mmCIF file of C-alpha atoms in Angstrom:
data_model
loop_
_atom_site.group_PDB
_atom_site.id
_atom_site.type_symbol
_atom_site.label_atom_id
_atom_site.label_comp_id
_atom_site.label_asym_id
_atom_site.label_seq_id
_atom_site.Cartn_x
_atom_site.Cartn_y
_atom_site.Cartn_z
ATOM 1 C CA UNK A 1174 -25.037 11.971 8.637
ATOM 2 C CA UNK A 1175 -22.369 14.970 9.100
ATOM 3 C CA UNK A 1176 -22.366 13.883 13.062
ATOM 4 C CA UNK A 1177 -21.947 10.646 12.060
ATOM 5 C CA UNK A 1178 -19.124 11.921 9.551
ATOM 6 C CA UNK A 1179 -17.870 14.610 12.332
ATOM 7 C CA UNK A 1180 -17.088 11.520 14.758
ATOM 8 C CA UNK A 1181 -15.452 9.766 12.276
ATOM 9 C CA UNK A 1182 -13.091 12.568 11.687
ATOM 10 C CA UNK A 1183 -12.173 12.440 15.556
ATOM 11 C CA UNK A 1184 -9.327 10.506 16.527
ATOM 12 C CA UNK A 1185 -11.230 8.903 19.173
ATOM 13 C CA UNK A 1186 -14.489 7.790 16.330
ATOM 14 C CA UNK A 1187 -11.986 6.274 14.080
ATOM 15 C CA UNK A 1188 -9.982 4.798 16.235
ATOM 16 C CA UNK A 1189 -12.729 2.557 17.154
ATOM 17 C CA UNK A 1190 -14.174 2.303 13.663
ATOM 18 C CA UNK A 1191 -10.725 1.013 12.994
ATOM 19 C CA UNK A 1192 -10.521 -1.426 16.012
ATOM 20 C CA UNK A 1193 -13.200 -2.904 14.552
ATOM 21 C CA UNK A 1194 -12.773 -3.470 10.830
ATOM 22 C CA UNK A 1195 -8.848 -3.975 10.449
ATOM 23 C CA UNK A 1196 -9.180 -7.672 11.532
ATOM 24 C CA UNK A 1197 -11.563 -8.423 8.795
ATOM 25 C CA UNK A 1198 -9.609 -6.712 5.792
ATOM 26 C CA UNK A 1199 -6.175 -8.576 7.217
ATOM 27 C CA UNK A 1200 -8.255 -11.612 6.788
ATOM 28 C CA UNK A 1201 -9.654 -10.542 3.378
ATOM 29 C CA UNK A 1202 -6.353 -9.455 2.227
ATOM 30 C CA UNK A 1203 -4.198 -12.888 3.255
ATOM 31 C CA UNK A 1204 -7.047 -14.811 1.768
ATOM 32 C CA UNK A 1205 -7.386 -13.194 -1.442
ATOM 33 C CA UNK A 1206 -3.425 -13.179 -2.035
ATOM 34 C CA UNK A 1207 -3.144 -16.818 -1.193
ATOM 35 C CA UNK A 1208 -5.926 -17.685 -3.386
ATOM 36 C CA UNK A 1209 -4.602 -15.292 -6.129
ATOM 37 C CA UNK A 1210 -1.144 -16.507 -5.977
ATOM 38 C CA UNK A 1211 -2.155 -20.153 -5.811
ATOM 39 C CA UNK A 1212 -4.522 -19.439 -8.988
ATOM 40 C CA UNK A 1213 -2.102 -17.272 -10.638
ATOM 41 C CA UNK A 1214 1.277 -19.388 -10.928
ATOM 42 C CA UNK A 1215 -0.292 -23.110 -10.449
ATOM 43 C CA UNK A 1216 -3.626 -23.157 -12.667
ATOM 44 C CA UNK A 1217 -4.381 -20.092 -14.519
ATOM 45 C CA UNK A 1218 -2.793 -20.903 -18.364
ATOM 46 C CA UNK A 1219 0.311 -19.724 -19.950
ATOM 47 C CA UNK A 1220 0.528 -17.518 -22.044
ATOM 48 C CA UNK A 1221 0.320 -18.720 -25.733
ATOM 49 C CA UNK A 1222 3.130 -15.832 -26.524
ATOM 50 C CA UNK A 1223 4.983 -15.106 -23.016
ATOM 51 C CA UNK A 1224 4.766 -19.009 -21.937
ATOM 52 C CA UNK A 1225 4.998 -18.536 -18.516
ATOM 53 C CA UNK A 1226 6.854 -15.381 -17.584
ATOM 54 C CA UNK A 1227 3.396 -13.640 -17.862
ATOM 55 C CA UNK A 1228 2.572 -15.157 -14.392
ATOM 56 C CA UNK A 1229 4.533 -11.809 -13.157
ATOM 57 C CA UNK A 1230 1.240 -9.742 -14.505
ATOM 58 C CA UNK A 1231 0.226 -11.457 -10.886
ATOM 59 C CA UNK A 1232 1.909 -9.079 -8.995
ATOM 60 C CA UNK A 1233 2.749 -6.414 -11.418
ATOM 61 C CA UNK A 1234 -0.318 -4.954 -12.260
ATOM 62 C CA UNK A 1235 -1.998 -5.152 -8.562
ATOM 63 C CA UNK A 1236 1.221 -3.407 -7.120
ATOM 64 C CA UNK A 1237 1.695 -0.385 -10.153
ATOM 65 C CA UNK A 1238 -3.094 0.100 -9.058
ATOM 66 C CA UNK A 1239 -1.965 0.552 -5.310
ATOM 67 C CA UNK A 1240 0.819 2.562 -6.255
ATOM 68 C CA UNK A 1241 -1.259 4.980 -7.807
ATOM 69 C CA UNK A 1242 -4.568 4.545 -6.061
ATOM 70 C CA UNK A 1243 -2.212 5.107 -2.713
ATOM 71 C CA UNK A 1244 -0.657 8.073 -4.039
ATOM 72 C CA UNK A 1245 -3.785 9.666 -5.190
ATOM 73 C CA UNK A 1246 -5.755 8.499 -1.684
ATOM 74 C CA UNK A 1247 -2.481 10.522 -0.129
ATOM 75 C CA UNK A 1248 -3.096 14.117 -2.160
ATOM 76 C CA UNK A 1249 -6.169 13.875 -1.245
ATOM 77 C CA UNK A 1250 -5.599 13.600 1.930
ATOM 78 C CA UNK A 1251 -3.153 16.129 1.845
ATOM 79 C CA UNK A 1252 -5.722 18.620 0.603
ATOM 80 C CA UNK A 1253 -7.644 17.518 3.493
ATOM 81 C CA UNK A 1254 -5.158 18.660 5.773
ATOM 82 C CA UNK A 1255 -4.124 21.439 4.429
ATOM 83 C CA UNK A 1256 -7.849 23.125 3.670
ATOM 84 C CA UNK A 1257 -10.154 22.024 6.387
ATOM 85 C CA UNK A 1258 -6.943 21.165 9.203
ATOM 86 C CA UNK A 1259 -7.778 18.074 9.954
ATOM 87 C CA UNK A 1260 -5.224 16.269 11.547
ATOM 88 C CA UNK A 1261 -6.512 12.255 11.143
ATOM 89 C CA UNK A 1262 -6.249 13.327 7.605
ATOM 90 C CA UNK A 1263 -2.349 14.218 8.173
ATOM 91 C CA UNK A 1264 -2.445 10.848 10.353
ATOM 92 C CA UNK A 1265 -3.503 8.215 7.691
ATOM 93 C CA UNK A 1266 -1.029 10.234 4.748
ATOM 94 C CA UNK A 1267 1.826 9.553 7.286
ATOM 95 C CA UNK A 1268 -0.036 5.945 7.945
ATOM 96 C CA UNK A 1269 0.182 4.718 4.267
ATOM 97 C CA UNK A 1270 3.082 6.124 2.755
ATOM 98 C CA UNK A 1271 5.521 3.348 3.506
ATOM 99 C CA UNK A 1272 2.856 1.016 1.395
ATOM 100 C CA UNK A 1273 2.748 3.189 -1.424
ATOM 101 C CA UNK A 1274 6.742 3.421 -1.711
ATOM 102 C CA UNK A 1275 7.164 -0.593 -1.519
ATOM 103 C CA UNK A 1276 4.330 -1.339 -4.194
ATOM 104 C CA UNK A 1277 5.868 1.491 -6.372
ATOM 105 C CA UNK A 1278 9.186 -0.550 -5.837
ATOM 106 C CA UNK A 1279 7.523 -3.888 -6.321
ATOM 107 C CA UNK A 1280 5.576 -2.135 -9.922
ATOM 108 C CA UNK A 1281 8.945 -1.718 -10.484
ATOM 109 C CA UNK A 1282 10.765 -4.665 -10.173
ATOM 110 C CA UNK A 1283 8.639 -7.166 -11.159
ATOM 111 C CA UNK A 1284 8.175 -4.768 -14.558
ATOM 112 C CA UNK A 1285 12.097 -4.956 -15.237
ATOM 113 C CA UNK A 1286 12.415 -9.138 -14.624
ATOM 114 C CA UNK A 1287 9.095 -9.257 -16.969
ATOM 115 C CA UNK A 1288 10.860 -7.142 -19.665
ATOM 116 C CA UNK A 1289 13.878 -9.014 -20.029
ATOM 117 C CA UNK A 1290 12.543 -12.389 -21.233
ATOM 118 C CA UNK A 1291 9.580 -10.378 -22.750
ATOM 119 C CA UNK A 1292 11.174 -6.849 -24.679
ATOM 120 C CA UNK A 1293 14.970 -8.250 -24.145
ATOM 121 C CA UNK A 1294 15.521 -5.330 -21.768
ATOM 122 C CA UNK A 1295 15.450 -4.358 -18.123
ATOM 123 C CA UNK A 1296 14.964 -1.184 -18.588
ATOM 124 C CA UNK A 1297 13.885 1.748 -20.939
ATOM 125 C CA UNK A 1298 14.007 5.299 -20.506
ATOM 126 C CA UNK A 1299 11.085 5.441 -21.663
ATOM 127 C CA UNK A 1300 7.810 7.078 -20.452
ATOM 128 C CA UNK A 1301 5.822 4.699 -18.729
ATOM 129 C CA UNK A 1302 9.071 3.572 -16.995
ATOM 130 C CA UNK A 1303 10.202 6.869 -16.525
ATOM 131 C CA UNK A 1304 6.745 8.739 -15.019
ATOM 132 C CA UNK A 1305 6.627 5.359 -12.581
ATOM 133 C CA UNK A 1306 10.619 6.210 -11.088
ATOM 134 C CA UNK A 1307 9.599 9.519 -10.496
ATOM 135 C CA UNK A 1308 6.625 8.352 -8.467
ATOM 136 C CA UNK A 1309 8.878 6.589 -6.490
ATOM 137 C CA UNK A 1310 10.981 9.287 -5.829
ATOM 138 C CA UNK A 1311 8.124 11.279 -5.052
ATOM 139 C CA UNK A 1312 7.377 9.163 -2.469
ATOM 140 C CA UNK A 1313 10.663 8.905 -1.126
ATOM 141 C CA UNK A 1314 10.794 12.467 -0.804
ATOM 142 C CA UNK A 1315 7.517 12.517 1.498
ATOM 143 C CA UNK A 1316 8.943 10.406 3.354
ATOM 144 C CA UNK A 1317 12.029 11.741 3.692
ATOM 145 C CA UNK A 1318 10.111 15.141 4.688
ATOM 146 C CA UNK A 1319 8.512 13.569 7.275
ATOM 147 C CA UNK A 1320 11.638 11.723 8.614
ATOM 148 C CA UNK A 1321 13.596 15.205 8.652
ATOM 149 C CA UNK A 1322 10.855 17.269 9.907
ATOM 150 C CA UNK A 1323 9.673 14.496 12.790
ATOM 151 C CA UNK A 1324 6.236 14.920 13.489
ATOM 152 C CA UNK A 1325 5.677 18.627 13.862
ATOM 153 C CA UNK A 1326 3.349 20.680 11.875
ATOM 154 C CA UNK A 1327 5.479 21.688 9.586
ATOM 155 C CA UNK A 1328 6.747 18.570 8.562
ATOM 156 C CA UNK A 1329 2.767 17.902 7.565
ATOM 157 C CA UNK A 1330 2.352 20.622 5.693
ATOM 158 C CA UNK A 1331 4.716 20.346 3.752
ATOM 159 C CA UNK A 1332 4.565 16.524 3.379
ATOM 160 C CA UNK A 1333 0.900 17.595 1.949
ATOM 161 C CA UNK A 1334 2.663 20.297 -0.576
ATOM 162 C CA UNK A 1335 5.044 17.943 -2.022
ATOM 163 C CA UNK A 1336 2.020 15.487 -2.442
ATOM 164 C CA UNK A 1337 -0.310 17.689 -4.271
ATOM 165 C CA UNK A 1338 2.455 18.911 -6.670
ATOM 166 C CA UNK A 1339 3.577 15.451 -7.565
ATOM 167 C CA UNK A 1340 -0.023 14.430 -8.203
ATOM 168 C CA UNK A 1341 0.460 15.798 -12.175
ATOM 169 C CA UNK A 1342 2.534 12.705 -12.522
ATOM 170 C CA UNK A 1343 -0.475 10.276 -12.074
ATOM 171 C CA UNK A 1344 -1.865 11.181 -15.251
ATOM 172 C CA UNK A 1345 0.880 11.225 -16.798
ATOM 173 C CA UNK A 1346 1.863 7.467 -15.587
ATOM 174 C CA UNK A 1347 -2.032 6.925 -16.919
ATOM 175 C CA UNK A 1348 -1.609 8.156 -20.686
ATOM 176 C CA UNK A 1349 2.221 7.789 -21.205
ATOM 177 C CA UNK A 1350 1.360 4.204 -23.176
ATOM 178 C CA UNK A 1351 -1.034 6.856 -25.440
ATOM 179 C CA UNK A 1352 0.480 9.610 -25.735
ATOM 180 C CA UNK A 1353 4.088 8.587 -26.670
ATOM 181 C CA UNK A 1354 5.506 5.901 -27.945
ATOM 182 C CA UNK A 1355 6.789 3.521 -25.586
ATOM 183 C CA UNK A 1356 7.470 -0.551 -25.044
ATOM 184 C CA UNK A 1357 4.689 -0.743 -22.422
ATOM 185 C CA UNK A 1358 1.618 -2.176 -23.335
ATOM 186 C CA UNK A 1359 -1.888 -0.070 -22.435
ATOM 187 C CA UNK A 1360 -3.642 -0.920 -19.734
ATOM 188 C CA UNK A 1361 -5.211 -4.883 -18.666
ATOM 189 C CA UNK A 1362 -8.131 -3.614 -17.211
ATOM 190 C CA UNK A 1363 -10.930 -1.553 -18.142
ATOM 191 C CA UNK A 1364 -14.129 -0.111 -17.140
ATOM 192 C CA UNK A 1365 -15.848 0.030 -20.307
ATOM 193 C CA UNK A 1366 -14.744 -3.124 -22.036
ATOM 194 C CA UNK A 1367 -14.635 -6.650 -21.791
ATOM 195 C CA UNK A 1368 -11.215 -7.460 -21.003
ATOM 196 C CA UNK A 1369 -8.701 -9.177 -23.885
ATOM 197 C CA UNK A 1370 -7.725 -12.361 -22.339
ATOM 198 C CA UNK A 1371 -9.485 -15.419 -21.418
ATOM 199 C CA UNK A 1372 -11.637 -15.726 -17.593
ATOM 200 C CA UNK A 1373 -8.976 -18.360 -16.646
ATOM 201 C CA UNK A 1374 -6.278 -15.472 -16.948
ATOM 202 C CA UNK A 1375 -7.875 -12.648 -15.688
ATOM 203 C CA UNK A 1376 -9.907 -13.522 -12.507
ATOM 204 C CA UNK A 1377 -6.849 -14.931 -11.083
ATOM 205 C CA UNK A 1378 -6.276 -11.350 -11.663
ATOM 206 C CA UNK A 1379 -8.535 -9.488 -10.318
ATOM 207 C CA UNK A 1380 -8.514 -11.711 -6.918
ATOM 208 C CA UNK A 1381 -4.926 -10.524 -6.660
ATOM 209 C CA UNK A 1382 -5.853 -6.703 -7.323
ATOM 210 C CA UNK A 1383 -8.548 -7.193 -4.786
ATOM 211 C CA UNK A 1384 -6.213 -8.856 -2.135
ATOM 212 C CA UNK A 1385 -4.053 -5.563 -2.791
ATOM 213 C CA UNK A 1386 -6.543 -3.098 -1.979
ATOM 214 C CA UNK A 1387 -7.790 -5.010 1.330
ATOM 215 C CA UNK A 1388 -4.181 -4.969 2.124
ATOM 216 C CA UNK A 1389 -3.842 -1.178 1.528
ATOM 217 C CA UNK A 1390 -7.136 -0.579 3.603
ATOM 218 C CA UNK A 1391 -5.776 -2.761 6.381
ATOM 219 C CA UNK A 1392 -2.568 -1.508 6.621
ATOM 220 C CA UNK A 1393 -3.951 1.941 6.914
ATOM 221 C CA UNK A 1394 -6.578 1.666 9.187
ATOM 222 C CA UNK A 1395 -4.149 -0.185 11.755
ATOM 223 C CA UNK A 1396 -0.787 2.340 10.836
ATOM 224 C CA UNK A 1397 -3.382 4.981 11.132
ATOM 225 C CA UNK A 1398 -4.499 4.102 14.668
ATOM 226 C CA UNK A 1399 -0.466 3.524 15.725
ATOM 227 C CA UNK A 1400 -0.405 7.397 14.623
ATOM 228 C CA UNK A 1401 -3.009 8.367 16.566
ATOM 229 C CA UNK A 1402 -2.016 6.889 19.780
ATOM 230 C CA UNK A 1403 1.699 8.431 19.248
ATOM 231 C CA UNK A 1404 0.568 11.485 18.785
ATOM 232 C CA UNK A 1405 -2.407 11.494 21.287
ATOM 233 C CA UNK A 1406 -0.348 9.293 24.028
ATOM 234 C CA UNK A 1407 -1.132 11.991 26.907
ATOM 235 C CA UNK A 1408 -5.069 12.217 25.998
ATOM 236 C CA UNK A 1409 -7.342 11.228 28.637
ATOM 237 C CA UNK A 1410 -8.608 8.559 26.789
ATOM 238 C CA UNK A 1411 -6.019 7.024 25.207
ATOM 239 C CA UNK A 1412 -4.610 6.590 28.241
ATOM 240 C CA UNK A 1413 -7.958 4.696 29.521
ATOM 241 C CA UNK A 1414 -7.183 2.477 27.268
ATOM 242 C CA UNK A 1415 -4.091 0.766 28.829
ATOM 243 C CA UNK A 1416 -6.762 -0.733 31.314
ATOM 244 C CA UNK A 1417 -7.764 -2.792 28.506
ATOM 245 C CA UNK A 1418 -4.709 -4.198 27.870
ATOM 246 C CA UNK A 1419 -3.181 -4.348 24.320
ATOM 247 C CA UNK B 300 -3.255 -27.567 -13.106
ATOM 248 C CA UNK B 301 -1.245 -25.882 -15.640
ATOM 249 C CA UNK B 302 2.283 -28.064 -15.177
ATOM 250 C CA UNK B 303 3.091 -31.962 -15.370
ATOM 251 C CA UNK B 304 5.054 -32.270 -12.122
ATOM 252 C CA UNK B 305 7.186 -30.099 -9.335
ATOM 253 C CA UNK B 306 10.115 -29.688 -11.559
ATOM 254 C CA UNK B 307 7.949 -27.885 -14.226
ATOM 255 C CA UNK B 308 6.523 -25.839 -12.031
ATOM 256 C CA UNK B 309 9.597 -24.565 -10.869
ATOM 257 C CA UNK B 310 10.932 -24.301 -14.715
ATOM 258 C CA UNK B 311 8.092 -22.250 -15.481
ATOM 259 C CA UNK B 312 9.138 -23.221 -18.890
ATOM 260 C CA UNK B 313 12.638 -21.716 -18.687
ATOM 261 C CA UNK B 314 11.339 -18.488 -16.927
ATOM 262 C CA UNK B 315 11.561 -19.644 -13.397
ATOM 263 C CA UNK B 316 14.224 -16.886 -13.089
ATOM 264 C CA UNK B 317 12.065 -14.200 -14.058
ATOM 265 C CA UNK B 318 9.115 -15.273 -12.404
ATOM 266 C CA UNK B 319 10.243 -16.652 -8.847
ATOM 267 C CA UNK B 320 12.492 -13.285 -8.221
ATOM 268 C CA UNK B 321 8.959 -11.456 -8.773
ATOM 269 C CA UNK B 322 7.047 -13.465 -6.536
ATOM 270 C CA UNK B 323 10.024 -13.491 -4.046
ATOM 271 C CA UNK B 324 10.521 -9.623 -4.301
ATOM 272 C CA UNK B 325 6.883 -9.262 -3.883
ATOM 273 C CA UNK B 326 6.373 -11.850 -0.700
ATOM 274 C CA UNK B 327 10.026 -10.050 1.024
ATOM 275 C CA UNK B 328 8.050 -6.138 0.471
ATOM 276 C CA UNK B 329 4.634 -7.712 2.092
ATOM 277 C CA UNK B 330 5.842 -9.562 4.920
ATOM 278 C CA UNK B 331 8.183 -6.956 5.860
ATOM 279 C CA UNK B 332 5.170 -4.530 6.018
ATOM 280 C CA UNK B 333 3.588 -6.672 8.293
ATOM 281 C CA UNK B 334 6.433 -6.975 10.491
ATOM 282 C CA UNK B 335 6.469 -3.757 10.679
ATOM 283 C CA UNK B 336 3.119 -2.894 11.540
ATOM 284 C CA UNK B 337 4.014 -5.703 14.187
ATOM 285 C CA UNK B 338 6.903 -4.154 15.922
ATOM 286 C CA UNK B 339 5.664 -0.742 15.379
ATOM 287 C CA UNK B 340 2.292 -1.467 17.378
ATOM 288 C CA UNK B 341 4.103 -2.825 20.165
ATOM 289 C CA UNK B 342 6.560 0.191 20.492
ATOM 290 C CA UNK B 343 3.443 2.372 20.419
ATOM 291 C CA UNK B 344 1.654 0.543 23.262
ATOM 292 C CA UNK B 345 4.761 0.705 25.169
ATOM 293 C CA UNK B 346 4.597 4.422 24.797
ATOM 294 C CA UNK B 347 1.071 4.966 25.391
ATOM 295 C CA UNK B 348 1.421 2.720 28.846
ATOM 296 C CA UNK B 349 4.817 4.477 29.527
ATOM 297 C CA UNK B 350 2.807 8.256 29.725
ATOM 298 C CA UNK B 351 -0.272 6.593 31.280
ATOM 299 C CA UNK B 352 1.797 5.403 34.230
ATOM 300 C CA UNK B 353 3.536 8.716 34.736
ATOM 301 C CA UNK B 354 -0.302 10.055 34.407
ATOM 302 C CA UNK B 355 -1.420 7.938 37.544
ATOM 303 C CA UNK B 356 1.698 9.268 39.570
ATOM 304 C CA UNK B 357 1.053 12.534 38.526
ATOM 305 C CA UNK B 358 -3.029 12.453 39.877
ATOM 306 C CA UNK B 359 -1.661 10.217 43.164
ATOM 307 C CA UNK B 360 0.734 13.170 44.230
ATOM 308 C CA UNK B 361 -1.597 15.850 43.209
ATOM 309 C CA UNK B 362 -4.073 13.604 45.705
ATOM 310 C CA UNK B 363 -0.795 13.160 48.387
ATOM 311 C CA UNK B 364 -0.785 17.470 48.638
#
């Protein structure tokens, strides 16, 4: 088990790990996003109080998840880095960053069109809205980092730092529709409960949120390996690889 | 199928504004991602066969002396 775990953590075991399962979860993902979409805006109902602006839940909801889930998968990997030094764990941060900015973006965007047929307004300063800006910023500041820095260690570490501070805004983007008052409604989804709208509406749903998430893994596992063979280019067997063609 | 015809599908009831900039937003963020991942694994491949060329040279003179 821990050599098994040890030889993932090598540049060289993952790259091959990752050689073989990125084709299958850019299949999975295109699928499920076709399927969802097609689902989504053609056949699943409209909503007997939105009419048919609530299609946008579609892509709203699976792109505010990844933003999170991507943001939280990026601390962690952060702390990764920072505590035990290893550097894949640097490599797949750098590797899905880009991701997490756009779907914050998308989360976004798609949240201010919604509101305007739905609350009258693009935008409220208020704090679900607010919390979710300032995780975009936060990830336009690790990026940013990492642009200014180029790849040296110190650009890592303190990609990492900025990470693990801005982590206290994912609970707060969590609770802000319980703790204050604000236009956003709580949360679609839950573990515990049955959720309140009809199957037609929400598996549609959670097709899309799946699609997402194989997206996420896909583009990670293939930015990840991009990172490794930039940063590894003179290694022995990275180089053997150019025999193999592309 | 939740509309009559084409043109109320691309109504969406008088939201089609709303609804179509979302999904358009949304398809613009994913397939520039994978256009990325695209160009960016072909400038990495150039790279990696760029320093295993000079590697070859590099063992042939060592081989030459």
């Amino acid at each position: 088990m821990w050599a098994y775990l040890h030889k993932l953590a090598s540049p060289q075991g993952f790259y091959a790990l990752s050689v073989r399962l990125s084709p299958w979860c850019w299949g999975l993902a295109l699928t499920l996003m076709v399927v969802g979409t097609i689902w989504g805006l053609g056949f699943a109902p409209a909503d007997y109080q939105q009419g048919n602006s609530f299609r946008i839940i579609y892509v709203h909801v699976p792109a505010a998840l990844l933003a999170q889930s991507i943001y939280v998968t990026m601390a962690v990997a952060g702390l990764v880095f920072l505590v035990w030094r290893i550097k894949l764990a640097d490599m797949a941060a750098t590797a899905m960053a880009p991701l997490g900015a756009a779907m914050t973006f998308l989360a976004l965007f798609s949240g201010a069109v919604w509101g305007v047929p739905t609350w009258g307004t693009w935008w409220q300063w208020d704090a679900r809205l607010t919390s979710m800006l300032l995780l975009l910023f936060l990830y336009f500041g690790v990026l940013a980092l990492r642009g200014a820095l180029g790849g040296r260690q110190s650009a890592a570490r303190a990609a990492s730092v900025l990470t693990l501070v801005g982590v206290i805004n994912i609970p707060i983007i969590q609770y802000s529709v319980e703790w204050w008052y604000t236009l956003h409604q709580p949360a679609t989804f839950s573990v515990t409960s049955r959720p309140a709208m009809p199957s037609d509406m929400w598996l549609p749903l959670l097709v899309m949120v799946l699609g997402f998430y194989c997206l996420f893994l896909a583009v990670t596992l293939t930015r990840t390996r991009h990172e490794i063979l930039r940063r590894e280019a003179s290694r022995r067997w990275v180089r053997a690889l150019t025999g193999e063609g592309s | 199928m939740a509309f009559d015809s084409w043109q109320a599908f691309l109504a969406m009831g008088g939201h089609g504004v709303y609804v179509w900039s979302a999904y358009g937003v949304a398809l613009l963020l994913l397939s520039g991602t994978v256009l990325q991942v695209r160009l960016e694994r072909r400038r990495v491949w150039r790279r990696v066969s760029r320093q295993a060329r000079r590697g070859r040279q590099r063992g042939m003179d060592r081989g030459a002396s």
